[in-house]
Short mmCIF file of C-alpha atoms in Angstrom, two decimals:
data_model
loop_
_atom_site.label_atom_id
_atom_site.label_comp_id
_atom_site.label_asym_id
_atom_site.label_seq_id
_atom_site.Cartn_x
_atom_site.Cartn_y
_atom_site.Cartn_z
CA MET A 1 75.35 -27.52 -28.44
CA LEU A 2 71.96 -27.20 -26.86
CA GLU A 3 70.43 -29.77 -29.20
CA THR A 4 70.88 -32.40 -26.53
CA GLY A 5 69.17 -30.13 -24.03
CA ARG A 6 66.32 -29.43 -26.45
CA ARG A 7 65.73 -33.15 -26.92
CA ALA A 8 65.75 -33.44 -23.12
CA VAL A 9 62.94 -30.88 -22.95
CA LEU A 10 60.91 -32.47 -25.71
CA GLY A 11 61.55 -36.02 -24.71
CA GLY A 12 61.66 -35.44 -21.00
CA ALA A 13 57.96 -35.91 -20.42
CA ALA A 14 58.42 -39.59 -19.72
CA MET A 15 61.19 -38.90 -17.23
CA LEU A 16 59.23 -36.10 -15.66
CA LEU A 17 56.19 -38.20 -14.91
CA GLY A 18 57.86 -38.47 -11.54
CA LEU A 19 57.61 -34.71 -11.12
CA ALA A 20 56.75 -34.22 -7.48
CA VAL A 21 55.12 -31.46 -5.55
CA GLY A 22 56.46 -31.32 -2.03
CA ALA A 23 53.59 -32.21 0.25
CA CYS A 24 53.81 -29.01 2.26
CA ALA A 25 51.02 -27.00 3.76
CA THR A 26 50.49 -23.48 2.56
CA MET A 27 52.98 -21.23 4.32
CA PRO A 28 52.25 -17.74 5.60
CA ALA A 29 53.17 -15.37 2.79
CA GLY A 30 53.32 -12.16 4.78
CA ASP A 31 50.24 -10.65 3.14
CA ALA A 32 46.66 -11.62 2.42
CA LEU A 33 46.97 -11.30 -1.34
CA VAL A 34 49.11 -14.36 -2.00
CA SER A 35 49.81 -17.85 -0.70
CA GLN A 36 53.20 -19.52 -0.68
CA ARG A 37 54.21 -23.19 -0.60
CA HIS A 38 57.52 -24.99 -0.51
CA VAL A 39 57.56 -27.51 -3.34
CA ALA A 40 60.01 -30.00 -4.80
CA VAL A 41 60.20 -30.42 -8.55
CA GLN A 42 61.62 -33.71 -9.77
CA THR A 43 64.15 -33.12 -12.54
CA ALA A 44 66.20 -35.52 -14.61
CA GLU A 45 69.05 -35.18 -12.08
CA GLY A 46 67.31 -34.93 -8.75
CA SER A 47 64.85 -32.91 -6.75
CA ALA A 48 64.93 -29.11 -6.88
CA HIS A 49 63.48 -27.12 -4.01
CA ALA A 50 61.36 -24.18 -5.12
CA LEU A 51 58.86 -21.68 -3.80
CA LEU A 52 55.44 -21.58 -5.41
CA VAL A 53 53.59 -18.31 -4.91
CA LEU A 54 49.95 -18.05 -5.94
CA PRO A 55 47.49 -15.16 -6.13
CA ALA A 56 45.00 -15.55 -3.30
CA HIS A 57 41.99 -15.01 -5.53
CA GLY A 58 40.76 -17.86 -7.73
CA GLY A 59 40.89 -18.37 -11.44
CA ARG A 60 43.71 -19.09 -13.84
CA HIS A 61 46.77 -16.91 -14.24
CA PRO A 62 49.85 -16.66 -16.45
CA ALA A 63 52.98 -18.26 -15.00
CA VAL A 64 56.38 -16.74 -14.27
CA ILE A 65 59.61 -18.54 -13.46
CA LEU A 66 61.75 -16.26 -11.28
CA TRP A 67 65.45 -17.18 -11.53
CA PRO A 68 67.51 -15.97 -8.52
CA ASP A 69 70.95 -14.41 -8.67
CA LEU A 70 74.24 -16.12 -7.80
CA THR A 71 73.51 -15.92 -4.07
CA GLY A 72 70.63 -18.31 -4.63
CA LEU A 73 67.10 -18.95 -3.38
CA ARG A 74 66.39 -17.01 -0.17
CA PRO A 75 63.69 -14.90 1.51
CA THR A 76 64.29 -11.77 -0.55
CA PHE A 77 63.33 -13.73 -3.67
CA ALA A 78 60.24 -15.01 -1.90
CA ASP A 79 59.29 -11.35 -1.38
CA MET A 80 59.80 -10.64 -5.08
CA GLY A 81 57.71 -13.67 -5.92
CA HIS A 82 54.95 -12.23 -3.71
CA ARG A 83 55.00 -8.97 -5.62
CA LEU A 84 54.64 -10.80 -8.94
CA ALA A 85 51.81 -12.92 -7.52
CA GLN A 86 50.06 -9.79 -6.26
CA ALA A 87 50.14 -8.59 -9.86
CA GLY A 88 48.29 -11.73 -10.95
CA TYR A 89 50.96 -14.32 -11.77
CA VAL A 90 51.61 -17.86 -10.59
CA VAL A 91 55.28 -17.70 -9.65
CA LEU A 92 57.83 -20.50 -9.33
CA VAL A 93 61.15 -19.54 -7.73
CA PRO A 94 63.55 -22.49 -8.07
CA ASN A 95 66.84 -23.30 -6.45
CA ALA A 96 68.78 -23.23 -9.71
CA PHE A 97 71.86 -24.56 -7.92
CA TYR A 98 70.33 -27.65 -6.33
CA ARG A 99 73.11 -29.81 -7.79
CA SER A 100 75.58 -28.01 -5.53
CA VAL A 101 73.73 -26.65 -2.51
CA GLU A 102 70.42 -27.26 -0.75
CA LEU A 103 68.37 -24.06 -0.56
CA ASP A 104 64.64 -23.97 0.12
CA GLY A 105 64.21 -20.21 0.36
CA SER A 106 63.73 -20.17 4.12
CA ALA A 107 67.07 -18.61 5.10
CA ALA A 108 69.52 -16.00 3.87
CA THR A 109 72.50 -17.50 2.04
CA ALA A 110 75.11 -14.83 2.76
CA GLN A 111 75.39 -13.96 6.45
CA PRO A 112 77.34 -11.77 6.88
CA ARG A 113 76.91 -10.33 3.40
CA LEU A 114 79.52 -11.44 0.90
CA SER A 115 81.26 -9.01 -1.39
CA PHE A 116 80.71 -9.30 -5.14
CA GLY A 117 84.07 -11.05 -5.50
CA GLU A 118 83.34 -13.45 -2.66
CA THR A 119 79.92 -14.24 -4.15
CA MET A 120 81.50 -14.95 -7.53
CA LYS A 121 84.15 -17.20 -5.96
CA ARG A 122 81.65 -19.19 -3.90
CA GLY A 123 79.24 -19.42 -6.82
CA ALA A 124 81.78 -20.56 -9.44
CA PRO A 125 81.20 -24.29 -8.85
CA TRP A 126 77.44 -23.68 -8.60
CA ARG A 127 77.52 -22.04 -12.05
CA ALA A 128 79.63 -24.84 -13.48
CA ALA A 129 77.14 -27.49 -12.36
CA ALA A 130 74.21 -25.44 -13.68
CA SER A 131 75.43 -25.66 -17.26
CA ASP A 132 73.34 -24.56 -20.22
CA GLU A 133 72.28 -28.14 -20.85
CA ALA A 134 71.38 -28.59 -17.18
CA VAL A 135 69.33 -25.39 -17.13
CA VAL A 136 67.45 -26.47 -20.26
CA ALA A 137 66.50 -29.78 -18.66
CA ASP A 138 65.51 -28.06 -15.41
CA ALA A 139 63.44 -25.41 -17.16
CA GLY A 140 61.54 -28.15 -18.96
CA ALA A 141 60.76 -29.72 -15.59
CA TYR A 142 59.64 -26.41 -14.11
CA VAL A 143 57.34 -25.65 -17.04
CA ALA A 144 55.94 -29.18 -16.91
CA PHE A 145 55.24 -28.67 -13.20
CA LEU A 146 53.48 -25.38 -13.81
CA ASP A 147 51.38 -26.96 -16.55
CA THR A 148 49.92 -29.37 -13.98
CA LEU A 149 48.57 -26.58 -11.77
CA PRO A 150 44.88 -25.67 -12.00
CA GLN A 151 45.78 -22.06 -11.21
CA VAL A 152 47.86 -21.69 -14.39
CA ASP A 153 46.24 -20.40 -17.57
CA PRO A 154 47.08 -23.01 -20.24
CA ALA A 155 46.60 -20.48 -23.05
CA SER A 156 49.32 -18.13 -21.75
CA ARG A 157 52.95 -18.65 -22.47
CA VAL A 158 55.35 -18.74 -19.54
CA SER A 159 57.46 -15.68 -18.72
CA MET A 160 61.01 -15.77 -17.36
CA VAL A 161 62.46 -13.16 -15.01
CA GLY A 162 66.13 -13.55 -14.15
CA PHE A 163 68.45 -11.57 -11.90
CA ASP A 164 72.24 -11.61 -12.34
CA ILE A 165 73.16 -15.13 -13.57
CA GLY A 166 69.43 -15.89 -13.56
CA GLY A 167 69.21 -13.68 -16.64
CA ALA A 168 71.43 -16.13 -18.52
CA HIS A 169 69.26 -19.01 -17.31
CA ALA A 170 66.19 -17.24 -18.67
CA PHE A 171 67.85 -16.65 -22.06
CA VAL A 172 68.90 -20.28 -22.37
CA ALA A 173 65.46 -21.59 -21.43
CA ALA A 174 63.72 -19.30 -23.94
CA ARG A 175 65.96 -20.59 -26.70
CA ALA A 176 65.21 -24.21 -25.86
CA MET A 177 61.43 -23.75 -25.56
CA PRO A 178 60.50 -21.12 -28.15
CA ASP A 179 56.83 -22.07 -28.27
CA ARG A 180 56.37 -22.03 -24.49
CA ILE A 181 58.36 -19.00 -23.37
CA GLY A 182 56.75 -15.72 -24.34
CA ALA A 183 58.69 -13.08 -22.40
CA VAL A 184 62.17 -12.80 -20.87
CA ALA A 185 63.33 -10.10 -18.47
CA ALA A 186 67.01 -9.97 -17.44
CA ILE A 187 67.68 -7.58 -14.56
CA HIS A 188 71.30 -6.48 -13.94
CA PRO A 189 72.21 -9.66 -15.85
CA LEU A 190 75.43 -11.61 -15.77
CA ALA A 191 76.89 -13.56 -18.72
CA ILE A 192 74.20 -12.98 -21.32
CA ALA A 193 76.59 -11.34 -23.82
CA THR A 194 80.13 -12.70 -23.68
CA SER A 195 82.95 -13.54 -26.06
CA ARG A 196 82.22 -17.26 -25.75
CA ASP A 197 80.77 -19.00 -28.79
CA THR A 198 78.07 -20.29 -26.43
CA SER A 199 77.05 -16.79 -25.30
CA PRO A 200 73.26 -16.65 -24.85
CA HIS A 201 72.86 -13.51 -26.99
CA LEU A 202 74.15 -15.35 -30.06
CA TYR A 203 71.12 -17.65 -30.07
CA VAL A 204 68.16 -15.37 -29.39
CA ASP A 205 67.05 -16.01 -32.98
CA GLN A 206 66.05 -19.48 -31.81
CA SER A 207 63.49 -18.03 -29.39
CA LYS A 208 60.16 -16.30 -30.01
CA ALA A 209 60.08 -14.24 -26.85
CA ARG A 210 59.88 -10.53 -26.12
CA TYR A 211 62.91 -9.27 -24.16
CA LEU A 212 63.59 -6.67 -21.51
CA VAL A 213 67.23 -6.18 -20.44
CA GLU A 214 68.13 -3.73 -17.66
CA ILE A 215 71.93 -3.38 -17.36
CA ALA A 216 73.50 -1.81 -14.26
CA ARG A 217 75.77 1.17 -14.91
CA PRO A 218 78.98 -0.47 -13.51
CA ASP A 219 78.39 -3.55 -15.68
CA ASP A 220 78.01 -1.32 -18.72
CA GLU A 221 81.21 0.54 -17.84
CA ARG A 222 83.06 -2.75 -17.52
CA GLU A 223 81.67 -4.18 -20.79
CA PRO A 224 80.42 -1.19 -22.82
CA GLY A 225 79.94 -3.22 -25.99
CA ASP A 226 77.40 -5.63 -24.49
CA LYS A 227 74.37 -3.40 -24.97
CA GLU A 228 75.02 -2.98 -28.68
CA ASP A 229 75.78 -6.67 -29.11
CA LEU A 230 72.42 -7.42 -27.54
CA ARG A 231 70.53 -4.83 -29.57
CA GLN A 232 72.06 -6.09 -32.80
CA ALA A 233 71.28 -9.72 -31.93
CA PHE A 234 67.64 -8.87 -31.22
CA ALA A 235 67.37 -6.79 -34.39
CA ARG A 236 68.79 -9.59 -36.55
CA ALA A 237 66.31 -12.00 -34.97
CA GLY A 238 63.39 -9.62 -35.52
CA LEU A 239 62.43 -9.80 -31.86
CA GLU A 240 60.73 -7.15 -29.77
CA ALA A 241 63.32 -6.06 -27.23
CA ARG A 242 64.41 -3.17 -25.05
CA VAL A 243 67.95 -2.90 -23.72
CA THR A 244 68.50 -0.14 -21.14
CA VAL A 245 71.44 0.97 -19.02
CA VAL A 246 70.25 1.81 -15.50
CA ASP A 247 72.20 4.42 -13.56
CA ALA A 248 72.50 2.30 -10.44
CA PRO A 249 74.81 -0.38 -8.98
CA HIS A 250 74.68 -4.06 -9.86
CA GLY A 251 72.06 -5.57 -7.58
CA PHE A 252 69.92 -2.42 -7.63
CA MET A 253 66.66 -4.38 -7.55
CA VAL A 254 67.49 -7.04 -4.93
CA PRO A 255 66.71 -5.75 -1.40
CA ASP A 256 69.38 -7.76 0.41
CA ASP A 257 72.11 -6.89 -2.10
CA GLN A 258 74.71 -4.25 -1.21
CA GLY A 259 73.88 -2.46 -4.46
CA PHE A 260 70.15 -2.16 -3.76
CA ASP A 261 68.68 1.21 -4.72
CA ALA A 262 65.09 1.61 -3.51
CA ALA A 263 64.05 4.39 -5.89
CA THR A 264 65.56 2.70 -8.94
CA SER A 265 64.12 -0.64 -7.90
CA GLU A 266 60.61 0.77 -7.73
CA ARG A 267 60.92 2.36 -11.15
CA VAL A 268 62.23 -0.82 -12.75
CA TRP A 269 59.54 -2.87 -10.99
CA ASN A 270 56.93 -0.73 -12.74
CA GLU A 271 58.70 -1.26 -16.07
CA LEU A 272 58.91 -5.00 -15.45
CA LEU A 273 55.22 -5.36 -14.59
CA ALA A 274 54.23 -3.35 -17.66
CA PHE A 275 56.47 -5.56 -19.80
CA LEU A 276 55.03 -8.79 -18.41
CA SER A 277 51.49 -7.59 -19.01
CA GLY A 278 52.13 -7.41 -22.77
CA PRO A 279 50.83 -9.97 -25.32
CA ASN A 280 51.66 -13.47 -24.15
CA ARG A 281 49.02 -15.86 -25.51
CA GLU A 282 49.80 -19.03 -27.41
#
């Protein structure tokens, strides 16, 4: 199923020699602790816009790929990238839906705000184009890009942080690159434990990552068996993992989401940063 995608990651180096950094000047990041650039990462199927956020101080740092939710790459995810960079990470925030829509992170993508149902309807073709195989190939390109940066610590494995459908992207990437992905955090995730035989939770035994899963209360009420399915999958794989139900709406950690909950967001941010600071060396 993902074997083709795995070969794309392993054999994609030749194709990814064309990997391109957008020749953009450093953009104002809104604080003095980080710098932000618009970049373009050449993938096997085109050019994906992304935001690269760097700690302002020198040295080498572990890398994080921050996968946006189904509303896509926009300023609120730049802000989250800044917070991760302030904590000492090189952060790449890609437009995971570049096959369907051009997003460079400079503008909101839902004005006025869309309802959850409207977001799902608009995003359905975006999700279809960003198939598991496509995400595997893209993740390989993003990791290859990060590996070229002098600010990235080559001895640290890459972490993945995904929100909503980005959680599924993080799971799929970790499975395809078990020796490169050291930590996966899925925040109010979508589609990581489903009845499909391709459900990401069924294949966590092919990864070597640590996992943090924070499920929103309404999502747990809708699919109450997901948390146990996840816990059992991690236990069978012998992986370090924590699966928690958060008493807050879906979207509780995304400031421009209707479900945003400031107090819960701050608490989960602290949990996320503590999780990412765990062992992550190759």
